[in-house]
Coordinates of C-alpha atoms and ligand atoms in Angstrom, one line a residue:
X1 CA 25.9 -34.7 121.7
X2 CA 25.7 -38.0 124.0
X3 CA 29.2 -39.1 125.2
X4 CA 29.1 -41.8 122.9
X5 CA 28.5 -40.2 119.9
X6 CA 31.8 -37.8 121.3
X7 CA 33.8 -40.7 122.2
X8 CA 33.6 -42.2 118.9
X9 CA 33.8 -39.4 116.9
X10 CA 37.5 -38.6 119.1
X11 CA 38.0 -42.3 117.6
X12 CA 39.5 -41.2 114.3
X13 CA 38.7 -40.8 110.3
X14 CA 37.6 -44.1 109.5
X15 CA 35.0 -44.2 112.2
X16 CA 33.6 -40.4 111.6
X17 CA 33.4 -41.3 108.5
X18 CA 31.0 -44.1 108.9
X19 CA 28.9 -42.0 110.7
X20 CA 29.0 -39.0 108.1
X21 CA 29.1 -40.4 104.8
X22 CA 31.5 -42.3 102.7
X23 CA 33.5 -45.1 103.9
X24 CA 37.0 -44.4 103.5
X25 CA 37.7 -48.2 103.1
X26 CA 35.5 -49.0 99.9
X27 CA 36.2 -45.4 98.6
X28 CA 39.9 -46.0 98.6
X29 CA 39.4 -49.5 97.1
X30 CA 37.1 -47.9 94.6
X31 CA 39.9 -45.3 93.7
X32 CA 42.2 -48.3 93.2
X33 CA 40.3 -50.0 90.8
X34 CA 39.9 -46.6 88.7
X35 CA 43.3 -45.6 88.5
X36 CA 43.5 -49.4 87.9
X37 CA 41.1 -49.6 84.8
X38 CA 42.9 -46.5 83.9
X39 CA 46.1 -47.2 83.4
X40 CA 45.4 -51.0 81.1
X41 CA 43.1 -47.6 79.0
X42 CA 45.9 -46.3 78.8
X43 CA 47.9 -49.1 76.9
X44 CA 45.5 -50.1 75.4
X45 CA 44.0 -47.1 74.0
X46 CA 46.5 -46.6 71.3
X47 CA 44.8 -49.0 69.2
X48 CA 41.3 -48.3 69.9
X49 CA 42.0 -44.5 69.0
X50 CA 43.7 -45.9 65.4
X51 CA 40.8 -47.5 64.8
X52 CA 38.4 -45.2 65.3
X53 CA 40.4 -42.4 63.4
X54 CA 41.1 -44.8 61.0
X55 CA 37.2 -45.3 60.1
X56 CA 36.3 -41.2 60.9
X57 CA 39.2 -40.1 58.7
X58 CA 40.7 -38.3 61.7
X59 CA 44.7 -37.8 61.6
X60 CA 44.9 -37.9 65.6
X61 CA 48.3 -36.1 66.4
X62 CA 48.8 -39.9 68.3
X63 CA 49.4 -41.5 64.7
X64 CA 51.7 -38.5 63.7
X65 CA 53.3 -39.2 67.4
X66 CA 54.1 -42.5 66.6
X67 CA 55.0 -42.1 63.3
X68 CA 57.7 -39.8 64.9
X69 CA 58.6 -41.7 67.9
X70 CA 59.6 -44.8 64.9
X71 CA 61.9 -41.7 63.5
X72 CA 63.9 -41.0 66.4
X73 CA 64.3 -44.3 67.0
X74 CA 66.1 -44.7 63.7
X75 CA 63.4 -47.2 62.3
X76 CA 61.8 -45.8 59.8
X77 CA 61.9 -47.6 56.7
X78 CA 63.4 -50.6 55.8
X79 CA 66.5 -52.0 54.1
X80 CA 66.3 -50.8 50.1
X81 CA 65.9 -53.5 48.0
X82 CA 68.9 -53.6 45.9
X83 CA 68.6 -54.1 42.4
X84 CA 68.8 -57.9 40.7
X85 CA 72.8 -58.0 40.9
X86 CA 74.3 -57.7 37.3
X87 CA 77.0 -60.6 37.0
X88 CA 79.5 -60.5 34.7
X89 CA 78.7 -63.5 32.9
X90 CA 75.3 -61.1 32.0
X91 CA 75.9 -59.2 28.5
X92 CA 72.4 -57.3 29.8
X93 CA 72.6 -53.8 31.5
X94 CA 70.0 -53.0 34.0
X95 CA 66.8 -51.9 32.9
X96 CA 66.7 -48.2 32.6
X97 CA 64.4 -46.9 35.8
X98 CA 61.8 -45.9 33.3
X99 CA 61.2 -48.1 31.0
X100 CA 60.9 -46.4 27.7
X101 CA 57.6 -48.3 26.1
X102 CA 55.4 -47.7 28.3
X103 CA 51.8 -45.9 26.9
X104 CA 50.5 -43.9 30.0
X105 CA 46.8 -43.8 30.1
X106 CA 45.1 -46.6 28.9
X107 CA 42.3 -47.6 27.0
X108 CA 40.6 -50.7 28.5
X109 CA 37.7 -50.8 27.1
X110 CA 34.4 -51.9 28.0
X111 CA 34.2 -52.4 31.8
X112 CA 31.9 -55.9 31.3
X113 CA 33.8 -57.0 28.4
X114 CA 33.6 -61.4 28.4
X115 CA 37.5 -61.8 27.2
X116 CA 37.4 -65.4 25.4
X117 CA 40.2 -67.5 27.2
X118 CA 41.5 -69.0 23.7
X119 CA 41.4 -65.1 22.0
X120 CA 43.8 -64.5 25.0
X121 CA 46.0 -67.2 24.9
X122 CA 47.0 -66.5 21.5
X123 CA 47.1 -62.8 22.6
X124 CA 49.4 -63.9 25.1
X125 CA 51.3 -66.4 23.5
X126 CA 54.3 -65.0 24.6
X127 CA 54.1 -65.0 28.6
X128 CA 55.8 -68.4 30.1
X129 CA 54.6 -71.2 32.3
X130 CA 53.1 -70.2 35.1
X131 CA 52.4 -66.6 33.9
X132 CA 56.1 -65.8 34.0
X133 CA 58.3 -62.9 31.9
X134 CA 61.0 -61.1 32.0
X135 CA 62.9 -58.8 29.5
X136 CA 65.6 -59.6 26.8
X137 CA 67.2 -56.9 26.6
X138 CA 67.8 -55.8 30.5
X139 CA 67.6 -57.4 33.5
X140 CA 64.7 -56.0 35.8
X141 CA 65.0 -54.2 39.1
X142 CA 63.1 -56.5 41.4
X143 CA 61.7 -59.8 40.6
X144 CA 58.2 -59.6 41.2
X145 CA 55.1 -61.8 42.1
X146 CA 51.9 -61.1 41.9
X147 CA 49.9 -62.8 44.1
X148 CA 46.0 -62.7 43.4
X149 CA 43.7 -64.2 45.6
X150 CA 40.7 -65.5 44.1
X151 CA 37.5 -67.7 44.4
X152 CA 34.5 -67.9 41.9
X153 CA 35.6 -64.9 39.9
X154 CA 37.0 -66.7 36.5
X155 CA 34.9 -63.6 34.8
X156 CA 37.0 -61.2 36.4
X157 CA 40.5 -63.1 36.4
X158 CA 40.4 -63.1 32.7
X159 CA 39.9 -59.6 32.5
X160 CA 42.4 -59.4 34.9
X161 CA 45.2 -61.8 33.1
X162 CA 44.2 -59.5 29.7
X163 CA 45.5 -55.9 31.5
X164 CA 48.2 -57.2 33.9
X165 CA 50.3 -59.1 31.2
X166 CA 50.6 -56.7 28.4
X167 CA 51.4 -54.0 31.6
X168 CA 53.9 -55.9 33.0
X169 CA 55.7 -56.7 29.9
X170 CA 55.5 -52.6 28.9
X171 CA 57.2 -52.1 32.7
X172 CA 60.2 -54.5 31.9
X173 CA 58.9 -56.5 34.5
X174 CA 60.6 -60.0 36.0
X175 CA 57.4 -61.3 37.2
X176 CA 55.4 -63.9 38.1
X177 CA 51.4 -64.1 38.2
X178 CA 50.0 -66.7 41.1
X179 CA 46.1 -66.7 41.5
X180 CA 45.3 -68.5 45.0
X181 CA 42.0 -70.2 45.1
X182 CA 40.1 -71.0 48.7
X183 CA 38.9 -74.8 48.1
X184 CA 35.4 -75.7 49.5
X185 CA 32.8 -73.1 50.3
X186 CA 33.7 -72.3 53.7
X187 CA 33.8 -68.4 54.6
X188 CA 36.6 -66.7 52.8
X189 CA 39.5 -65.5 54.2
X190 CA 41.3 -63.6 51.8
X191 CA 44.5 -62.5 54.4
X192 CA 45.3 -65.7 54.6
X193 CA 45.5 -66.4 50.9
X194 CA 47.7 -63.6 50.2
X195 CA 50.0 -65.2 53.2
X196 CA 49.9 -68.1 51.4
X197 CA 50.7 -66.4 47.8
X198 CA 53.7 -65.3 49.8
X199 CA 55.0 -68.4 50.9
X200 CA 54.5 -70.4 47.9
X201 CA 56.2 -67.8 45.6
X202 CA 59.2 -67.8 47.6
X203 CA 59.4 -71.7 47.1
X204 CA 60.0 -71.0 43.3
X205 CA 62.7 -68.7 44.6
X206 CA 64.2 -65.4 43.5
X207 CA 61.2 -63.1 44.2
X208 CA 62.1 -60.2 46.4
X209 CA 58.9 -58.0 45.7
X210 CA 55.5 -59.1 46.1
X211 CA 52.6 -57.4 44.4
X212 CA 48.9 -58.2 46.6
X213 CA 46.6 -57.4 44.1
X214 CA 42.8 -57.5 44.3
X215 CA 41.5 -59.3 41.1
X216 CA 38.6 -56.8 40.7
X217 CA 41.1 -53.6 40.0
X218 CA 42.4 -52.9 36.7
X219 CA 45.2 -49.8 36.4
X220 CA 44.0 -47.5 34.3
X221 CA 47.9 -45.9 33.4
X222 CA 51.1 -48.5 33.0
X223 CA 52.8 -45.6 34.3
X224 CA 52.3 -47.0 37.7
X225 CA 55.1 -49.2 37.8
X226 CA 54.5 -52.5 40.1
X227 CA 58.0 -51.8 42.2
X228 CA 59.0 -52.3 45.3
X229 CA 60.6 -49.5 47.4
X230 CA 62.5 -48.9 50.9
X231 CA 58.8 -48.3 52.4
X232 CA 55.7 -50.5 52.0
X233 CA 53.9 -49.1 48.9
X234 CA 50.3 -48.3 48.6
X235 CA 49.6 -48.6 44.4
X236 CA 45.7 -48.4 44.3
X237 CA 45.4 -44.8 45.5
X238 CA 42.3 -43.6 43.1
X239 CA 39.6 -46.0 42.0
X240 CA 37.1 -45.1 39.9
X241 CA 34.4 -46.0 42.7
X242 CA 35.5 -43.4 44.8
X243 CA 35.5 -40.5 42.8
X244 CA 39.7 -41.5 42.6
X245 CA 39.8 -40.4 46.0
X246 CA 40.9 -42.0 48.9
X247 CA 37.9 -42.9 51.0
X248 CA 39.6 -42.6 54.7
X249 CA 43.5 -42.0 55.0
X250 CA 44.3 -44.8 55.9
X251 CA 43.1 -47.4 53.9
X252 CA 46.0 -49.7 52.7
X253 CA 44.5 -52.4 50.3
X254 CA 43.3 -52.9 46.8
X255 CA 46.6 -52.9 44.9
X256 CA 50.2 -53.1 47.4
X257 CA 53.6 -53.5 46.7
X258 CA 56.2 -55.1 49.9
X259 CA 59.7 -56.2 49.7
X260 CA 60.1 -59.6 50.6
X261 CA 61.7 -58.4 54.1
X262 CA 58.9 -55.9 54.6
X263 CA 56.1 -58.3 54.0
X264 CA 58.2 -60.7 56.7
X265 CA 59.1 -57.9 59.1
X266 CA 55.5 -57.3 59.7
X267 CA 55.1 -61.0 60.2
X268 CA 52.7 -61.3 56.7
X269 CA 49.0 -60.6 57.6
X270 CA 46.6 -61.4 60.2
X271 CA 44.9 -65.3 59.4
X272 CA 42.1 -64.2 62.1
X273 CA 39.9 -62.5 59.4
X274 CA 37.2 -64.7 58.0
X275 CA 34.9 -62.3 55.9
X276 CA 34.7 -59.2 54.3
X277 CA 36.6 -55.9 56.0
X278 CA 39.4 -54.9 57.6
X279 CA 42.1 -57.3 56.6
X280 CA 43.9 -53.9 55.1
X281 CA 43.3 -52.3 58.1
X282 CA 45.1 -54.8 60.3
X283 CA 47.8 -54.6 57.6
X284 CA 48.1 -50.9 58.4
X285 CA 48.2 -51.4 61.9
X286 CA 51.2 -53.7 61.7
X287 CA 53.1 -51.4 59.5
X288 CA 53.2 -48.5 61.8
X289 CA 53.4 -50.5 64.8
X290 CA 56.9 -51.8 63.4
X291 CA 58.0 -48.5 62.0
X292 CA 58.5 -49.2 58.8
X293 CA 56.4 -46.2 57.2
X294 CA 54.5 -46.0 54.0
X295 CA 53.9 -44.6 50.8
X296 CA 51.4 -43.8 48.2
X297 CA 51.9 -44.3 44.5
X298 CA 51.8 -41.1 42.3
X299 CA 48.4 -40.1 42.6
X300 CA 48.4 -38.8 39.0
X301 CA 48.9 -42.2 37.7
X302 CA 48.0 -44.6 40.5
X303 CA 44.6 -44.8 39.1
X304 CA 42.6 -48.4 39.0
X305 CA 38.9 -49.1 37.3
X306 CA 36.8 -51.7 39.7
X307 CA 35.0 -54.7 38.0
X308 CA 31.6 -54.8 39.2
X309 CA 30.5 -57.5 40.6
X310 CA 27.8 -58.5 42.9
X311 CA 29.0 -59.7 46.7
X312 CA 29.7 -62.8 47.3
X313 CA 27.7 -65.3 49.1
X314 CA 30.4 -66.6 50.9
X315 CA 32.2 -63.3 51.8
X316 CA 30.2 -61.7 54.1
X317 CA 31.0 -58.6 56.1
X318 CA 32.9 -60.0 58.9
X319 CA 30.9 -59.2 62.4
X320 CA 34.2 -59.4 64.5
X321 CA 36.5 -57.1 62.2
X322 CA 36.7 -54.5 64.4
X323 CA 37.3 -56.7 67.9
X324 CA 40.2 -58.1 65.8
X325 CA 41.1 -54.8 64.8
X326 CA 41.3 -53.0 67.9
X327 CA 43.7 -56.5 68.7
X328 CA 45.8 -55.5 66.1
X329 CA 49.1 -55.0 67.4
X330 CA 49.0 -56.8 70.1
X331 CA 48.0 -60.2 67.7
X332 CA 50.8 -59.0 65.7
X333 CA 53.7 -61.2 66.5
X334 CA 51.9 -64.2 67.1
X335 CA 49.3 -64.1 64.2
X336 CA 50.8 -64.1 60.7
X337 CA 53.3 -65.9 58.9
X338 CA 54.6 -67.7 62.0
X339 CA 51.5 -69.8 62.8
X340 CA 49.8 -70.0 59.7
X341 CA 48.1 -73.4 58.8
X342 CA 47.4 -74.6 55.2
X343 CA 46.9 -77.3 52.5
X344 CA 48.1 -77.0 49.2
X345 CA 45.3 -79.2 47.4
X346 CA 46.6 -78.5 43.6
X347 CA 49.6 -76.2 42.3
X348 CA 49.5 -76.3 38.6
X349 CA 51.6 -73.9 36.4
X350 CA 49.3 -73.2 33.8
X351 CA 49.9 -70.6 30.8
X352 CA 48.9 -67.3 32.2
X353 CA 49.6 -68.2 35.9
X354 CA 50.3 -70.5 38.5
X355 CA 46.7 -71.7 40.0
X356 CA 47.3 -72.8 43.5
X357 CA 44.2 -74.0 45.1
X358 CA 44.7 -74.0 49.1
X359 CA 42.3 -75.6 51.8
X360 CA 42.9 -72.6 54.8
X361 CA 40.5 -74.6 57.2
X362 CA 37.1 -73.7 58.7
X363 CA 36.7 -70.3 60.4
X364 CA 36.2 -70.8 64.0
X365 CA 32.7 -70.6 65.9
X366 CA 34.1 -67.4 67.8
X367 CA 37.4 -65.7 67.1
X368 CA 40.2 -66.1 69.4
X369 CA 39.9 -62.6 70.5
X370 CA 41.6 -60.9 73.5
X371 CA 39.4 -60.6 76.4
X372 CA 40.5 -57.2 77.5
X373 CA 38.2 -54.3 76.0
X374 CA 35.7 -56.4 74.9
X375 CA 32.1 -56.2 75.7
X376 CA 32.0 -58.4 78.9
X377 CA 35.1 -57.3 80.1
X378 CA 33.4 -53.5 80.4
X379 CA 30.4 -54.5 81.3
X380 CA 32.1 -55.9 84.4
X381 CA 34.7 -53.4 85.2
X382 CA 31.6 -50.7 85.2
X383 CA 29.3 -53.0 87.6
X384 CA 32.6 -53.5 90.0
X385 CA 33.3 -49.8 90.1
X386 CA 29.5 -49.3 91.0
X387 CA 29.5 -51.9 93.9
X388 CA 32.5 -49.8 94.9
X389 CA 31.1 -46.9 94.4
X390 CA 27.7 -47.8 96.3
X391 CA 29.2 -49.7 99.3
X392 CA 31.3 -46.5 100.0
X393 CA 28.6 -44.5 100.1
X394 CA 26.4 -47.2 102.6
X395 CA 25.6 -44.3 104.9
X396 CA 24.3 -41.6 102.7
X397 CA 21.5 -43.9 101.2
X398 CA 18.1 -42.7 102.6
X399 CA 16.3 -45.6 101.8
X400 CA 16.7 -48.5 104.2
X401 CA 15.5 -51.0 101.4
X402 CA 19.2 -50.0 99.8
X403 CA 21.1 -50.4 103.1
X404 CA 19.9 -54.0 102.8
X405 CA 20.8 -54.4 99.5
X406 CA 24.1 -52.8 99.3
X407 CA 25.8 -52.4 102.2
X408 CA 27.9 -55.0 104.4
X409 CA 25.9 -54.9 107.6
X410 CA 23.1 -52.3 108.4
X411 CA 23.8 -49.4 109.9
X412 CA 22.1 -47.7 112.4
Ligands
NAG1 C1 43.6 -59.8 21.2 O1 44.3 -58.9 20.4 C2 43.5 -58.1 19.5 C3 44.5 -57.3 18.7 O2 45.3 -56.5 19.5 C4 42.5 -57.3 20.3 O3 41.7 -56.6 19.4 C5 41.7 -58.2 21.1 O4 40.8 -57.5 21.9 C6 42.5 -59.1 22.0 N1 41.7 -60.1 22.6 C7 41.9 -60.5 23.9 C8 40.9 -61.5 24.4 O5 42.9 -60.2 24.5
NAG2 C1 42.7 -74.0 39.6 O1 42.8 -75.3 39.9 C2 41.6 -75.9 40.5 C3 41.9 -77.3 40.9 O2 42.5 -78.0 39.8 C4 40.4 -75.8 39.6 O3 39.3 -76.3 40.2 C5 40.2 -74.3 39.3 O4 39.1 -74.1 38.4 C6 41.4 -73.6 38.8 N1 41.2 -72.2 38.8 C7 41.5 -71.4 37.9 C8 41.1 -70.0 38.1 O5 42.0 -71.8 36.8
NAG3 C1 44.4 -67.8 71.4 O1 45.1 -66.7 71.9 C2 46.0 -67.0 72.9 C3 46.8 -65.8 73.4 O2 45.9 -64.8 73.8 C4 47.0 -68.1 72.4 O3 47.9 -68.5 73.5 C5 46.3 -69.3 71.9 O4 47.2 -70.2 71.4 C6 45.3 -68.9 70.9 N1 44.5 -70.1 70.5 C7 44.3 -70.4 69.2 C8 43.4 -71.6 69.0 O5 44.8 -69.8 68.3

């Protein structure tokens, strides 16, 4: 060993290490950036995991975590809704909890049936303006809308306004039947129309429980009584389609029932979701995140026949649903009820509903997604970490072409 080589070798660590191998400098700045990268994972893992287990049907014990953690922190469920109050001036008792006419299983008939809109009229002679009813002889538990959203489908809505009536009168229901329509042809964005349902039914005032009802599903037992409970409710738990099973644990759409304070507490749905897919999801998502639990329907009677229908031209599986999904919670308070943007081109109360055609805008060229997690954003973090990686390790490369390349000055 030459003295130099011993004299800088007695000259500490950093040096040696120059000489020997890594460099201590980049390696520690690498280590930072990991633990770094790590750690925003870690917050922001929670949401990637629900989504994934979400789509794979796993129950990860982190969803069964939270759902805890919301227990011990007192939050589960919220407020009951308490029944329509019972004045005195009322001769009417409150209707009995189950309603004594109801017919259990039905018979609906042939699934492609063309129901002739003046047959049902007279059918139906006895539902109000605006697709209104409630009971003479009690008054109802909740006052309930049911908000439909809707564009094209006139095949299916008739169909639809042919079960839901004759069900909802059976239930002793106080109801309400509004059928939002997208105006123009622009991508459909269904969330958004059901947040809009929302809004415009409270306007007519009194509705506490809001029904957000696909118009392709029709119940198949009246048993399943469209009520709202202390929990968001799930309603549409077997469809025919699915073998009457739930296709992944999660899913929370088709047929849902939320208090008024429920549906606002989670701040309504997400308006970001232009397309088919994962509106539901989202919907999920901001449930759990605000503790307020869920429940299915009785899964003996919570059973629903889907129309067919062929897709639609202008609801196409949404590309980004999943970017917005893994966004979920964090869009939550911002994205909902409290920024949405509409137009109410024509309300009409006609005589099997309310028809409320809305202009929701034009979807936008990209979606205003967080940049975090997202492709670039890994893409980057990975090629940083290798730079790291690389210009710590400057003096094991063989090759000199690398040394060049990579690291800061040559070493020789
Ligand atoms: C009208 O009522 C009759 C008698 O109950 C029934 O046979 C018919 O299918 C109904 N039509 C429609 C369109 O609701
Ligand atoms: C609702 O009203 C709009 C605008 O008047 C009309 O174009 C549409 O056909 C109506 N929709 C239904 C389902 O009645
Ligand atoms: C996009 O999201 C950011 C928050 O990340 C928000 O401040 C901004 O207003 C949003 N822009 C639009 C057009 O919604």
């Amino acid at each position: 060993m030459s003295l130099r080589q011993k004299y800088s070798s007695a000259k500490g660590l950093v040096k040696r290490r120059t000489h020997h191998g890594l460099r201590v400098r980049w390696l520690t700045l690498f280590v930072i950036i990991l633990i770094a990268e790590l750690v925003i994972a870690y917050f922001r893992i929670h949401d990637v995991i629900l989504v994934i287990s979400l789509h794979l049907n796993i129950k990860l014990d982190w969803i069964r975590g939270l759902e805890t953690n919301c227990q011990d922190l007192g939050m589960h469920g919220a407020p009951v809704l308490p029944p329509q109050p019972v004045d005195g001036s009322s001769p009417l008792p409150l209707c009995p909890e189950t309603p004594p006419s109801l017919l259990g299983k039905l018979n609906l008939g042939e699934d492609d049936e063309n129901v002739k809109m003046p047959e049902l009229l007279a059918n139906l002679s006895w539902v109000g303006d605006g697709g209104r009813h409630k009971p003479s002889e009690c008054v109802a538990r909740n006052k309930v809308a049911i908000i439909v959203p809707h564009r094209n489908r006139e095949f299916h809505l008739r169909q639809f306004l042919k079960a839901i009536h004759p069900n909802m009168k059976r239930q002793q229901a106080d109801y309400g039947v509004f059928v939002i329509q997208q105006s123009g042809t622009d991508t459909f964005n269904k969330a958004k129309l059901l947040n809009i349902g929302y809004l415009e039914a409270l306007k007519e005032g009194g509705y506490d429980c809001f029904i957000f009802h696909d118009v392709d599903l029709l119940a198949e037992d009246d048993r399943n009584l469209y009520q709202c409970a202390d929990v968001p409710r799930h309603l549409s738990v077997g469809i025919d389609k699915w073998d009457y099973q739930l296709p992944y644990d999660a899913l929370f759409g088709g047929v849902i029932a939320m208090t008024k304070h429920q549906f606002a507490q989670v701040n309504g749905y997400s308006n970001e979701y232009w397309g088919w897919g994962a509106e539901d999801d989202d919907m999920y998502v901001r449930i759990l995140h605000s503790c307020l639990g869920l429940e299915r329907a009785n899964y003996d009677v919570a059973k629903y026949r889907m129309i067919y229908h062929p897709s639609d031209t202008n609801n196409r599986v949404n590309p980004y649903r999943y970017t917005l999904l893994v966004g979920a919670a964090e869009r939550q308070r911002r994205d909902g009820l409290n920024n949405i943007r509409y137009n109410i081109v024509d309300k009409k109360r006609t005589a099997l509903y309310t028809n409320i055609t809305a202009d929701v805008g034009k979807p936008p060229s990209k979606p205003n997604v967080s940049t975090f997690g997202t492709g670039i954003d890994i893409a980057i973090s990975i090629s940083l970490l290798l730079l790291m990686l690389s210009l710590s390790c400057c003096t094991c490369f063989k090759s000199r072409l690398m040394h060049v390349v990579l690291c800061p000055r040559r070493i020789s």
